[in-house]
């Protein structure tokens, strides 16, 4: 998994209380998209002025404000003032390294999540902040990667259930979509584990260690992102916030079940990756043992041959076998018989 590079947009000389953005790419231009809807009405537009949002504040429709990027901090300031969002919440939204959490501020619920998406066979982790009010939902994304496009398409359909419900159901739909992305990421990791397992079993090489370590890192990032989400959703399910209707608890419980399933899958994959490392080390050890066995057998075979060669190479004046006409061929034949005998003995002992 490749973690996004962290950028700093801090500026000196700003007045006290000014929001400071950090963790975002300043090259990403801030975009504000608005979807306002109910069962009979649907409006979608990208706005250029935050003042245009004031007309959506006190309406009977549901408004979804989708903010991308943080290069223009004043946009967040204005939105915070317009919807009464606490300054600490805005700072947490800008802190892309923040741990996932949920807080109930009475007039709105604030959630921080980590979205994981697949891009060019790499897993990218990015932060998503979610504010659920009485009749509005505000999402804040690091980059314009269209993670919520599926929800937008559902909203564009007049027969969609989201069009007939409130902001709490929209918040659930967005949360559920983020959780579904974890299944896609885990499916990718699972395929990589299966492919690597086949390679490790067939033949080991030095590159496999890096791949195994890479899979460990991927699973660690997923675990760090999904583990706090279980607590977040559990708090939403057990909470008594007036912003969540009683009918929403069954949907939140369903998301909780999905999160638990993801956590179980992550733990299973971590055990599989650890098993891959054990298989790799065992294969390396077995291959080393095979090499040592062959070298040991060769050395053992040459021990008597070396003894005979050394014996016949001694410089004594009286050595009867040296005067034999066929002494040298007999010695070679005797050495060959020793080699064949030892090979037969090794095979009988199943050492070969």
Short mmCIF file of N, CA and C in Angstrom, two decimals, residues 4 17 29 32 35 72 100 112 114 124 136 191 194 203 211 249 264 271 312 324 334 347 352:
data_model
loop_
_atom_site.label_atom_id
_atom_site.label_comp_id
_atom_site.label_asym_id
_atom_site.label_seq_id
_atom_site.Cartn_x
_atom_site.Cartn_y
_atom_site.Cartn_z
N UNK A 4 -0.33 8.19 0.86
CA UNK A 4 -0.23 9.46 0.17
C UNK A 4 0.84 10.33 0.81
N UNK A 17 -6.66 31.79 15.58
CA UNK A 17 -7.94 31.15 15.31
C UNK A 17 -8.13 30.76 13.86
N UNK A 29 -7.24 21.64 -6.23
CA UNK A 29 -8.12 22.79 -6.05
C UNK A 29 -9.36 22.38 -5.29
N UNK A 32 -16.54 22.40 -4.33
CA UNK A 32 -17.72 22.24 -3.49
C UNK A 32 -18.89 21.87 -4.40
N UNK A 35 -25.79 18.64 -3.69
CA UNK A 35 -26.95 17.90 -4.15
C UNK A 35 -28.07 18.15 -3.14
N UNK A 72 -7.92 25.87 -0.21
CA UNK A 72 -8.53 27.15 0.13
C UNK A 72 -9.18 27.02 1.52
N UNK A 100 -9.51 7.43 13.07
CA UNK A 100 -10.96 7.40 12.89
C UNK A 100 -11.70 7.53 14.22
N UNK A 112 -14.88 10.59 11.37
CA UNK A 112 -13.66 10.52 10.57
C UNK A 112 -13.42 9.06 10.22
N UNK A 114 -11.32 6.24 7.24
CA UNK A 114 -10.25 6.04 6.27
C UNK A 114 -10.80 5.23 5.11
N UNK A 124 -4.33 2.71 -1.85
CA UNK A 124 -4.15 4.08 -1.36
C UNK A 124 -5.13 4.33 -0.23
N UNK A 136 -28.95 17.97 6.55
CA UNK A 136 -27.79 18.12 5.66
C UNK A 136 -26.71 17.12 6.02
N UNK A 191 -6.11 -12.14 -3.47
CA UNK A 191 -5.58 -12.66 -4.73
C UNK A 191 -4.05 -12.64 -4.72
N UNK A 194 -2.79 -15.56 -2.64
CA UNK A 194 -2.91 -16.85 -3.33
C UNK A 194 -1.82 -17.01 -4.40
N UNK A 203 8.78 -22.61 -6.06
CA UNK A 203 10.21 -22.27 -6.00
C UNK A 203 10.38 -20.93 -5.29
N UNK A 211 7.83 -9.10 -1.14
CA UNK A 211 6.41 -9.18 -1.43
C UNK A 211 5.62 -9.58 -0.18
N UNK A 249 -31.23 2.09 13.07
CA UNK A 249 -30.38 1.19 13.86
C UNK A 249 -30.17 -0.15 13.16
N UNK A 264 -12.37 -9.92 10.73
CA UNK A 264 -12.07 -11.36 10.75
C UNK A 264 -11.25 -11.76 9.51
N UNK A 271 -2.68 -14.16 9.28
CA UNK A 271 -2.17 -15.49 9.62
C UNK A 271 -1.65 -16.20 8.37
N UNK A 312 49.23 -44.61 -0.81
CA UNK A 312 50.11 -45.02 -1.92
C UNK A 312 51.10 -43.93 -2.30
N UNK A 324 54.13 -54.04 -8.57
CA UNK A 324 53.18 -54.84 -9.36
C UNK A 324 52.95 -54.19 -10.70
N UNK A 334 39.77 -50.65 -7.29
CA UNK A 334 39.39 -50.75 -5.87
C UNK A 334 38.69 -49.47 -5.40
N UNK A 347 22.04 -45.31 -0.73
CA UNK A 347 20.70 -45.49 -1.30
C UNK A 347 19.86 -46.41 -0.42
N UNK A 352 19.99 -40.89 -0.36
CA UNK A 352 20.04 -40.34 -1.71
C UNK A 352 18.65 -40.36 -2.32
#
